[in-house]
Amino acid sequence: MARRDDEDDRRSSDAYERHLADHERDRRRAQGSFYTPPDLVAWILDHALAGAPPEATVLDPACGTGHFLVAAARRLGVRAVHGSDLDPEAVRIARERLAAIDPTVPDADLERQVVVADGLTAWAGRTFDAVVGNPPFLGQLRRRSAGQNEEHRRGLGAYTDTSAVFLHRSLDLVGPGGAVALVQPLSVLAARDAGAVRTAVAGRGAVTDFWCSDRPVFDGTPVLTCVPVVRVGAEPPTDPGAWGRLAAPTFDIPAVALPGDTGVIGDLADCTADFRDQFYGLAPFVREGLDGGTPLITTGLIDPAESRWGRTSTRFAGTTYDAPAVDLAALRADGGLARWADARLVPKLLVAGQGRVVEAVADVRGEWLPSVPVVSVVPRAVGDLWRLLAVLLAPPVVAHAAARYLGTGLTPGSVKVSARQVAALPLPADEVAWAEGARLAERAQAASDAGRPELLAATGRVMTAAYDAAPEAFGWWSARVARRPDGKRPPLSDPAAAG
Ligand SMILES: C[S@@+](CC[C@H](N)C(=O)[O-])C[C@H]1O[C@@H](n2cnc3c(N)ncnc32)[C@H](O)[C@@H]1O
């Protein structure tokens, strides 16, 4: 009998979800509803309810058809669960499923426990032992079209994803010792706009358990997800700037402990990124430049200690070039970007916006212009050029950046660093090894294609020692730097090659 009920129950929610999928995909996208796999529901309840008393209460503030509520009710009883959702049909089904589990609970009670309401404002003044669920993921643009009220966002940035706003709000809905365990997009780990939420978590407790997957687990969306289990009152608080490390093992990124007192790249160099003004300003002056012009270096042309300009084609502003070059005379005559170009045409490093490792190359004579989103690193002392390249080639630094900024890149497993983040990368403690690394980095850049891999590996090995880091960081980095036998680098998204 119980089995029949389970089946009927599943059939009714499955049918509703199919109906959503078939007829209301747009609306469903607009409300951010994708349903949670049962294994993940179980994991979340296991961890959120660990140590909870038998009379514990649970809230899912965006409960949909009640997957979390049903699973929690099977553990704690129907009277223990509470939910809200904006979708009246989903709420009706959730109540029906709960009624099927315990027909003795009066309808009037269920109507108070599971309500049609905005989960961001409902439940004020109430506390629960656990707040769980899979709240909607809605970036700012879709949120505006979904017409959501913004009052509860006070203190959080305009770009904070709705899922992180739910996490923030839920911290007030659990008592001491209680837990918040909500599915979040992976970007919650490092996105600047979720920073205030990570800080709020540190003010209330710690992330004591963490789930994450290196592939999408929700049908119909490629978004990578994670679940930080926040235990209120737990110590020590989780460093708001270091959530990325929680997911590093899932992405096979080795753990590294870097010195905190040796200074950072920003002490030796100015790091800057260009923006759309430069991109659109440059576009009219870019042409095929194999016979002259100032090389324009795009992210795709930057490899570790190597520029592929003139050897690999690249796209800029919708056009493919064999060797994109800027007509500097025309650019200067036009005036708009003349001062920008002069400031950039100095000895510097150019760092790719995103890659399998941090990819940087030295422009020794100051002859190249960067294209958005390349980061320019201009040393204050020209003598620091190769030392800085060695830092950017250092496996422990790359592993540190990969973990710290995990989830901010477009492709899972890619390393993405902004100008600000490059400036914050730490310098090594061992000056002697560093000097050796700088010499090797210079030789690697000067080497032929055949000679470079060995010199890059030597640089990586010496720089691993310069940071006194474990050899795992070197092994991880060299596997990611390696080219395939055909000379090409594996694509960023190639899971077989990732890690
Ligand atoms: C991803 S679904 C989660 C469903 C449920 N947690 C599950 O896994 O079965 C997100 C749900 O949030 C609901 N929703 C969107 N905005 C909401 C809000 N402000 N308050 C409450 N529910 C909301 C949608 O209707 C949808 O049912």
Coordinates of C-alpha atoms and ligand atoms in Angstrom, one line a residue:
M1 CA 0.0 0.0 0.0
A2 CA 2.8 2.4 1.0
R3 CA 4.4 1.4 -2.3
R4 CA 1.3 2.3 -4.3
D5 CA 1.1 5.7 -2.5
D6 CA 4.8 6.3 -3.3
E7 CA 4.2 5.5 -6.9
D8 CA 1.0 7.6 -7.2
D9 CA 2.8 10.4 -5.4
R10 CA 5.7 10.3 -7.8
R11 CA 3.4 10.0 -10.7
S12 CA 1.5 13.2 -9.8
S13 CA 4.7 15.3 -9.3
D14 CA 6.4 13.8 -12.3
A15 CA 3.3 14.5 -14.4
Y16 CA 3.3 18.1 -13.2
E17 CA 6.9 18.5 -13.9
R18 CA 6.5 17.0 -17.4
H19 CA 3.6 19.4 -17.9
L20 CA 5.9 22.2 -16.9
A21 CA 8.6 20.9 -19.2
D22 CA 6.2 20.6 -22.2
H23 CA 4.0 23.6 -22.0
E24 CA 5.6 26.1 -19.7
R25 CA 9.3 25.9 -20.3
D26 CA 9.6 29.6 -20.7
R27 CA 7.7 30.4 -17.5
R28 CA 9.7 27.7 -15.7
R29 CA 12.9 29.3 -16.9
A30 CA 11.6 32.7 -15.9
Q31 CA 10.9 31.4 -12.3
G32 CA 14.1 29.5 -12.1
S33 CA 12.6 26.1 -11.4
F34 CA 14.6 23.0 -12.0
Y35 CA 14.0 19.9 -9.8
T36 CA 16.4 18.3 -7.5
P37 CA 17.7 14.7 -7.9
P38 CA 16.6 12.4 -5.0
D39 CA 20.2 11.5 -4.0
L40 CA 21.0 15.2 -3.6
V41 CA 17.8 15.8 -1.5
A42 CA 18.9 12.9 0.7
W43 CA 22.4 14.2 1.1
I44 CA 21.1 17.7 2.0
L45 CA 18.7 16.3 4.6
D46 CA 21.4 14.0 6.1
H47 CA 23.7 16.9 6.7
A48 CA 21.2 19.6 7.5
L49 CA 19.5 17.4 10.1
A50 CA 22.7 15.8 11.6
G51 CA 22.4 16.0 15.3
A52 CA 18.9 17.5 15.1
P53 CA 16.3 16.4 17.8
P54 CA 13.5 14.0 16.8
E55 CA 11.0 16.9 17.0
A56 CA 13.1 19.0 14.6
T57 CA 11.3 21.4 12.1
V58 CA 12.3 22.0 8.5
L59 CA 11.5 24.8 6.0
D60 CA 11.9 24.8 2.2
P61 CA 11.2 28.4 1.3
A62 CA 10.9 27.7 -2.5
C63 CA 9.4 24.2 -2.2
G64 CA 8.0 23.6 -5.7
T65 CA 6.0 20.3 -5.7
G66 CA 7.7 19.5 -2.4
H67 CA 10.5 17.0 -3.1
F68 CA 12.4 18.2 0.0
L69 CA 9.2 18.4 2.1
V70 CA 8.1 14.9 1.2
A71 CA 11.6 13.5 2.0
A72 CA 11.8 15.4 5.3
A73 CA 8.3 14.3 6.2
R74 CA 9.2 10.7 5.8
R75 CA 12.0 11.2 8.3
L76 CA 10.3 13.6 10.8
G77 CA 6.6 13.4 10.1
V78 CA 4.4 15.7 8.1
R79 CA 3.8 18.1 11.0
A80 CA 7.5 18.9 11.0
V81 CA 7.7 20.4 7.5
H82 CA 7.0 23.9 6.2
G83 CA 7.2 25.3 2.7
S84 CA 6.4 28.2 0.5
D85 CA 6.3 28.7 -3.3
L86 CA 5.0 31.4 -5.6
D87 CA 3.4 28.8 -7.8
P88 CA -0.1 27.9 -6.5
E89 CA -0.3 24.7 -8.5
A90 CA 3.0 23.5 -7.2
V91 CA 1.9 24.3 -3.6
R92 CA -1.4 22.3 -4.2
I93 CA 0.6 19.3 -5.3
A94 CA 3.1 19.6 -2.4
R95 CA 0.1 19.6 0.1
E96 CA -1.5 16.6 -1.7
R97 CA 1.8 14.6 -1.4
L98 CA 2.1 15.4 2.3
A99 CA -1.5 14.5 2.9
A100 CA -0.9 11.1 1.3
I101 CA 2.0 10.5 3.7
D102 CA -0.1 11.3 6.8
P103 CA -3.9 11.5 6.2
T104 CA -4.4 12.4 9.9
V105 CA -3.0 15.9 9.4
P106 CA -6.0 18.3 8.9
D107 CA -6.1 20.2 5.6
A108 CA -6.2 23.4 7.6
D109 CA -2.9 22.6 9.1
L110 CA -1.3 21.8 5.8
E111 CA -2.6 25.0 4.4
R112 CA -0.7 26.8 7.2
Q113 CA 2.4 24.7 6.7
V114 CA 2.7 25.0 3.0
V115 CA 1.8 28.4 1.6
V116 CA 1.6 30.3 -1.6
A117 CA 4.0 33.1 -0.7
D118 CA 7.3 34.8 -1.5
G119 CA 9.9 32.7 0.3
L120 CA 12.1 35.8 0.7
T121 CA 9.5 37.6 2.9
A122 CA 7.3 34.8 4.3
W123 CA 8.1 33.2 7.7
A124 CA 9.3 36.4 9.3
G125 CA 9.9 35.9 13.1
R126 CA 9.8 32.1 12.8
T127 CA 12.8 29.8 13.3
F128 CA 13.4 26.2 12.2
D129 CA 16.0 23.6 12.8
A130 CA 16.9 23.4 9.1
V131 CA 16.2 25.5 6.1
V132 CA 16.7 23.3 3.0
G133 CA 15.9 23.4 -0.7
N134 CA 16.7 24.5 -4.2
P135 CA 15.8 28.1 -4.5
P136 CA 15.5 29.8 -7.9
F137 CA 18.7 30.9 -9.7
L138 CA 17.9 34.2 -11.3
G139 CA 20.5 36.7 -12.4
Q140 CA 19.6 40.4 -12.3
L141 CA 18.2 40.6 -15.9
R142 CA 15.8 37.7 -15.6
R143 CA 14.8 38.9 -12.1
R144 CA 13.7 42.2 -13.5
S145 CA 11.5 40.4 -16.1
A146 CA 10.1 38.2 -13.3
G147 CA 9.1 41.4 -11.6
Q148 CA 10.3 40.5 -8.2
N149 CA 10.1 42.9 -5.3
E150 CA 13.5 44.1 -4.3
E151 CA 12.9 45.1 -0.7
H152 CA 14.5 42.1 0.9
R153 CA 17.7 42.7 -1.1
R154 CA 18.8 45.7 1.0
G155 CA 22.5 45.5 1.8
L156 CA 23.1 43.1 -1.0
G157 CA 24.4 44.1 -4.5
A158 CA 22.0 44.5 -7.4
Y159 CA 23.8 41.6 -9.1
T160 CA 23.5 39.2 -6.2
D161 CA 21.8 36.0 -7.6
T162 CA 18.3 35.4 -6.1
S163 CA 19.6 32.0 -4.8
A164 CA 22.2 33.8 -2.7
V165 CA 19.6 36.2 -1.4
F166 CA 17.6 33.1 -0.3
L167 CA 20.7 31.9 1.5
H168 CA 21.2 35.3 3.2
R169 CA 17.6 35.5 4.3
S170 CA 17.6 31.9 5.6
L171 CA 20.3 32.7 8.1
D172 CA 17.6 34.5 10.1
L173 CA 15.2 31.6 9.9
V174 CA 17.3 29.0 11.9
G175 CA 18.0 29.0 15.6
P176 CA 21.4 28.3 17.2
G177 CA 22.8 25.0 16.1
G178 CA 20.4 24.9 13.1
A179 CA 21.5 24.6 9.5
V180 CA 20.9 26.2 6.2
A181 CA 21.5 23.9 3.2
L182 CA 20.3 25.4 -0.1
V183 CA 21.4 24.5 -3.6
Q184 CA 23.5 27.4 -5.1
P185 CA 25.1 28.0 -8.4
L186 CA 28.9 27.3 -8.2
S187 CA 29.5 31.1 -8.7
V188 CA 28.4 31.7 -5.1
L189 CA 31.9 30.5 -4.1
A190 CA 33.8 33.4 -5.6
A191 CA 31.4 35.9 -7.3
R192 CA 32.0 39.4 -6.1
D193 CA 28.2 39.9 -5.9
A194 CA 27.8 37.1 -3.5
G195 CA 30.6 38.5 -1.2
A196 CA 28.2 40.1 1.2
V197 CA 26.3 36.8 1.6
R198 CA 29.6 34.9 2.3
T199 CA 30.5 37.6 4.9
A200 CA 27.0 37.3 6.5
V201 CA 27.6 33.5 6.8
A202 CA 30.9 34.1 8.5
G203 CA 29.1 36.4 10.9
R204 CA 26.6 33.7 11.9
G205 CA 28.5 30.4 11.7
A206 CA 30.5 28.2 9.3
V207 CA 30.2 26.0 6.3
T208 CA 30.6 22.6 7.9
D209 CA 29.8 20.3 5.0
F210 CA 29.9 20.9 1.3
W211 CA 28.5 19.2 -1.8
C212 CA 29.5 20.0 -5.3
S213 CA 29.6 18.4 -8.7
D214 CA 31.9 19.0 -11.7
R215 CA 29.0 18.4 -14.1
P216 CA 25.5 19.7 -14.3
V217 CA 23.0 17.6 -12.3
F218 CA 19.8 19.5 -13.1
D219 CA 17.9 18.6 -16.3
G220 CA 17.7 21.4 -18.8
T221 CA 20.4 23.7 -17.4
P222 CA 24.1 23.6 -17.8
V223 CA 24.6 25.5 -14.5
L224 CA 27.1 23.9 -12.1
T225 CA 25.8 23.8 -8.6
C226 CA 27.0 23.3 -5.0
V227 CA 25.5 23.1 -1.5
P228 CA 27.3 24.8 1.3
V229 CA 25.8 23.5 4.6
V230 CA 25.9 26.5 6.9
R231 CA 25.7 25.6 10.6
V232 CA 24.7 28.6 12.8
G233 CA 27.1 29.1 15.7
A234 CA 29.8 26.7 14.3
E235 CA 33.4 27.8 14.6
P236 CA 35.8 28.8 13.1
P237 CA 33.9 31.0 10.7
T238 CA 34.5 30.2 7.0
D239 CA 36.8 32.9 5.4
P240 CA 34.4 34.7 2.9
G241 CA 37.3 35.0 0.4
A242 CA 38.1 31.3 0.5
W243 CA 34.9 29.4 -0.3
G244 CA 36.5 28.3 -3.7
R245 CA 38.8 26.0 -1.7
L246 CA 35.7 24.0 -0.6
A247 CA 35.2 22.9 -4.2
A248 CA 38.9 22.4 -5.1
P249 CA 38.9 18.7 -4.5
T250 CA 35.9 18.1 -6.8
F251 CA 37.9 19.8 -9.6
D252 CA 41.1 17.9 -8.7
I253 CA 42.9 21.2 -7.8
P254 CA 45.7 20.5 -5.3
A255 CA 45.6 22.2 -1.9
V256 CA 48.4 24.7 -1.4
A257 CA 49.3 26.9 1.5
L258 CA 51.0 30.1 0.3
P259 CA 52.9 32.6 2.4
G260 CA 50.8 35.5 3.5
D261 CA 53.6 37.9 4.3
T262 CA 55.8 38.0 1.2
G263 CA 54.0 40.7 -0.7
V264 CA 51.9 40.5 -3.8
I265 CA 52.3 41.2 -7.6
G266 CA 50.5 44.5 -7.1
D267 CA 53.5 45.7 -5.0
L268 CA 55.8 45.4 -8.0
A269 CA 53.5 46.1 -11.0
D270 CA 50.3 47.9 -12.1
C271 CA 47.7 45.4 -13.2
T272 CA 44.9 46.7 -15.5
A273 CA 42.2 45.4 -17.7
D274 CA 40.6 47.2 -20.6
F275 CA 36.9 47.6 -21.1
R276 CA 34.3 48.0 -23.8
D277 CA 35.5 51.6 -24.5
Q278 CA 38.8 50.2 -25.6
F279 CA 37.3 47.3 -27.4
Y280 CA 34.9 49.4 -29.5
G281 CA 37.4 52.2 -29.8
L282 CA 40.0 49.9 -31.3
A283 CA 37.8 48.0 -33.7
P284 CA 37.9 50.5 -36.6
F285 CA 41.7 50.5 -36.6
V286 CA 42.3 46.7 -36.6
R287 CA 43.3 45.0 -39.9
E288 CA 45.2 42.0 -41.1
G289 CA 48.8 42.9 -40.2
L290 CA 51.3 40.4 -41.4
D291 CA 53.1 43.2 -43.2
G292 CA 53.2 45.7 -40.4
G293 CA 51.1 47.4 -37.8
T294 CA 51.1 47.0 -34.0
P295 CA 50.2 43.4 -33.0
L296 CA 46.9 43.1 -31.2
I297 CA 47.1 40.3 -28.6
T298 CA 43.8 38.5 -27.8
T299 CA 43.4 36.0 -25.0
G300 CA 43.5 33.1 -27.6
L301 CA 47.0 34.2 -28.7
I302 CA 48.5 34.0 -25.2
D303 CA 50.1 30.7 -24.1
P304 CA 52.5 30.3 -21.1
A305 CA 55.7 32.2 -22.1
E306 CA 54.5 32.3 -25.7
S307 CA 52.7 34.6 -28.1
R308 CA 51.0 32.8 -31.0
W309 CA 50.5 36.1 -32.9
G310 CA 51.0 35.5 -36.6
R311 CA 51.0 31.7 -36.1
T312 CA 47.5 31.0 -34.9
S313 CA 44.4 32.8 -36.2
T314 CA 42.2 34.6 -33.8
R315 CA 38.9 36.4 -33.7
F316 CA 38.4 40.0 -32.8
A317 CA 35.1 41.9 -33.0
G318 CA 33.5 39.1 -35.0
T319 CA 36.2 38.8 -37.6
T320 CA 38.9 36.1 -37.9
Y321 CA 42.5 37.4 -38.4
D322 CA 45.7 35.6 -39.1
A323 CA 47.6 38.4 -37.4
P324 CA 45.4 41.2 -36.1
A325 CA 47.2 44.6 -36.0
V326 CA 46.3 48.1 -35.0
D327 CA 47.0 51.0 -37.5
L328 CA 48.7 53.1 -34.9
A329 CA 49.1 56.2 -37.1
A330 CA 45.4 56.3 -37.8
L331 CA 44.6 55.6 -34.1
R332 CA 46.8 58.4 -33.0
A333 CA 45.4 60.8 -35.6
D334 CA 41.9 60.0 -34.4
G335 CA 43.0 60.9 -30.9
G336 CA 40.4 58.9 -28.8
L337 CA 42.7 56.1 -27.7
A338 CA 46.1 57.7 -28.4
R339 CA 46.9 58.1 -24.7
W340 CA 45.7 54.6 -23.9
A341 CA 47.9 53.1 -26.6
D342 CA 51.0 55.1 -25.3
A343 CA 50.3 53.9 -21.8
R344 CA 50.1 50.2 -23.0
L345 CA 53.1 50.3 -25.4
V346 CA 55.6 49.7 -22.6
P347 CA 57.4 46.5 -21.4
K348 CA 54.8 44.4 -19.7
L349 CA 53.2 41.0 -19.3
L350 CA 50.0 40.1 -20.9
V351 CA 47.8 37.6 -19.1
A352 CA 45.0 35.7 -20.8
G353 CA 41.6 36.4 -19.3
Q354 CA 40.9 32.7 -18.8
G355 CA 42.7 29.4 -19.6
R356 CA 43.7 25.9 -18.4
V357 CA 46.4 27.6 -16.3
V358 CA 47.2 31.2 -15.8
E359 CA 48.7 32.1 -19.2
A360 CA 51.1 35.0 -19.4
V361 CA 53.7 36.2 -21.9
A362 CA 56.3 39.0 -21.7
D363 CA 56.2 41.9 -24.2
V364 CA 59.8 42.8 -23.7
R365 CA 60.0 45.8 -26.0
G366 CA 56.5 47.2 -25.4
E367 CA 55.3 46.5 -28.9
W368 CA 51.9 44.8 -28.4
L369 CA 48.4 46.1 -27.6
P370 CA 46.1 44.0 -25.4
S371 CA 42.6 43.1 -26.5
V372 CA 39.7 42.8 -23.9
P373 CA 39.8 40.8 -21.6
V374 CA 43.6 40.5 -21.5
V375 CA 45.2 41.8 -18.3
S376 CA 48.3 44.1 -18.6
V377 CA 50.9 43.8 -15.9
V378 CA 53.3 46.7 -16.1
P379 CA 56.3 46.3 -13.7
R380 CA 57.5 49.5 -12.0
A381 CA 61.1 48.3 -12.5
V382 CA 61.7 46.8 -15.9
G383 CA 64.1 44.3 -14.3
D384 CA 61.1 42.6 -12.6
L385 CA 59.6 41.5 -15.9
W386 CA 60.9 37.9 -15.9
R387 CA 60.5 37.6 -12.1
L388 CA 56.8 38.4 -12.6
L389 CA 56.5 36.0 -15.4
A390 CA 58.0 33.3 -13.2
V391 CA 55.4 34.1 -10.5
L392 CA 52.5 33.7 -13.1
L393 CA 54.0 30.4 -14.2
A394 CA 54.4 29.1 -10.6
P395 CA 52.2 26.0 -10.2
P396 CA 51.3 26.8 -6.5
V397 CA 50.2 30.3 -7.5
V398 CA 48.0 28.9 -10.4
A399 CA 46.5 26.2 -8.1
H400 CA 45.8 28.9 -5.5
A401 CA 44.1 31.1 -8.1
A402 CA 42.2 28.1 -9.6
A403 CA 40.7 27.3 -6.2
R404 CA 40.2 30.8 -5.0
Y405 CA 38.4 32.0 -8.1
L406 CA 36.7 28.7 -8.9
G407 CA 33.3 29.0 -10.5
T408 CA 33.8 32.5 -11.9
G409 CA 35.0 31.2 -15.3
L410 CA 32.7 30.4 -18.2
T411 CA 33.9 26.9 -18.5
P412 CA 34.2 24.5 -15.5
G413 CA 37.8 23.8 -14.6
S414 CA 39.1 26.9 -16.3
V415 CA 41.2 29.4 -14.4
K416 CA 39.9 33.0 -14.7
V417 CA 41.7 35.9 -13.1
S418 CA 40.8 39.6 -13.2
A419 CA 43.3 42.5 -13.0
R420 CA 42.5 42.9 -9.3
Q421 CA 43.0 39.2 -8.7
V422 CA 46.4 39.1 -10.6
A423 CA 47.5 42.0 -8.4
A424 CA 46.6 40.0 -5.2
L425 CA 48.7 36.9 -6.2
P426 CA 51.4 36.3 -3.6
L427 CA 55.2 36.5 -4.2
P428 CA 57.5 33.6 -3.3
A429 CA 59.6 33.6 -0.1
D430 CA 62.8 32.0 -1.6
E431 CA 64.5 34.8 -3.5
V432 CA 67.3 32.5 -4.8
A433 CA 64.9 30.0 -6.3
W434 CA 62.8 32.9 -7.7
A435 CA 65.8 34.4 -9.5
E436 CA 66.5 31.0 -11.0
G437 CA 62.8 30.7 -12.0
A438 CA 63.0 34.2 -13.7
R439 CA 66.0 33.1 -15.8
L440 CA 64.3 29.9 -16.8
A441 CA 61.1 31.8 -17.7
E442 CA 63.1 34.1 -19.9
R443 CA 64.8 31.1 -21.6
A444 CA 61.4 29.4 -22.0
Q445 CA 60.0 32.4 -23.9
A446 CA 63.0 32.7 -26.1
A447 CA 63.0 28.9 -26.9
S448 CA 61.8 27.2 -30.0
D449 CA 58.6 25.2 -29.9
A450 CA 60.6 22.1 -29.5
G451 CA 62.6 23.4 -26.6
R452 CA 60.0 25.3 -24.7
P453 CA 58.1 22.5 -22.9
E454 CA 61.2 21.4 -21.1
L455 CA 62.1 24.9 -20.0
L456 CA 58.5 25.6 -18.9
A457 CA 58.6 22.4 -16.8
A458 CA 62.0 23.5 -15.3
T459 CA 60.5 26.9 -14.5
G460 CA 57.4 25.3 -12.9
R461 CA 59.6 22.9 -10.8
V462 CA 61.9 25.7 -9.6
M463 CA 58.9 28.0 -8.8
T464 CA 57.2 25.2 -6.9
A465 CA 60.3 25.1 -4.7
A466 CA 60.4 28.9 -4.5
Y467 CA 57.0 28.7 -2.7
D468 CA 58.0 25.7 -0.7
A469 CA 54.9 23.9 -2.0
A470 CA 54.2 20.2 -2.4
P471 CA 55.0 18.5 -5.7
E472 CA 51.3 17.8 -6.4
A473 CA 50.9 21.4 -7.5
F474 CA 53.6 20.9 -10.1
G475 CA 52.1 17.6 -11.4
W476 CA 48.7 19.2 -11.7
W477 CA 50.0 22.3 -13.5
S478 CA 52.3 20.4 -16.0
A479 CA 49.4 18.1 -17.0
R480 CA 47.3 21.2 -17.8
V481 CA 50.2 23.1 -19.6
A482 CA 51.0 20.0 -21.8
R483 CA 50.1 20.1 -25.5
R484 CA 48.6 17.1 -27.2
P485 CA 50.7 15.1 -29.7
D486 CA 49.3 17.2 -32.5
G487 CA 50.8 20.3 -30.9
K488 CA 47.4 21.7 -29.8
R489 CA 46.3 22.4 -26.3
P490 CA 43.2 20.4 -25.2
P491 CA 40.1 22.6 -25.1
L492 CA 39.1 24.1 -21.8
S493 CA 36.0 21.9 -21.5
D494 CA 37.7 18.6 -22.3
P495 CA 36.9 16.7 -19.1
A496 CA 39.3 13.9 -20.0
A497 CA 42.1 16.4 -19.9
A498 CA 41.0 18.5 -17.0
G499 CA 43.2 17.7 -14.1
Ligands
LIG1 C1 14.3 25.1 -8.5 S1 12.7 25.1 -8.1 C2 13.0 24.2 -6.7 C3 11.9 23.2 -6.5 C4 12.1 22.3 -5.2 N1 13.0 22.9 -4.3 C5 12.6 21.0 -5.6 O1 13.7 20.7 -5.8 O2 11.7 20.2 -5.9 C6 12.5 26.7 -7.5 C7 11.1 27.0 -7.1 O3 11.1 28.3 -6.6 C8 9.9 28.9 -6.9 N2 10.1 30.3 -6.6 C9 10.6 31.3 -7.5 N3 10.7 32.5 -6.8 C10 10.2 32.3 -5.6 C11 10.0 33.1 -4.4 N4 10.4 34.4 -4.4 N5 9.5 32.6 -3.3 C12 9.1 31.3 -3.3 N6 9.2 30.4 -4.3 C13 9.8 30.9 -5.5 C14 9.5 28.4 -8.2 O4 8.1 28.5 -8.4 C15 10.0 27.0 -8.2 O5 9.0 26.1 -7.8

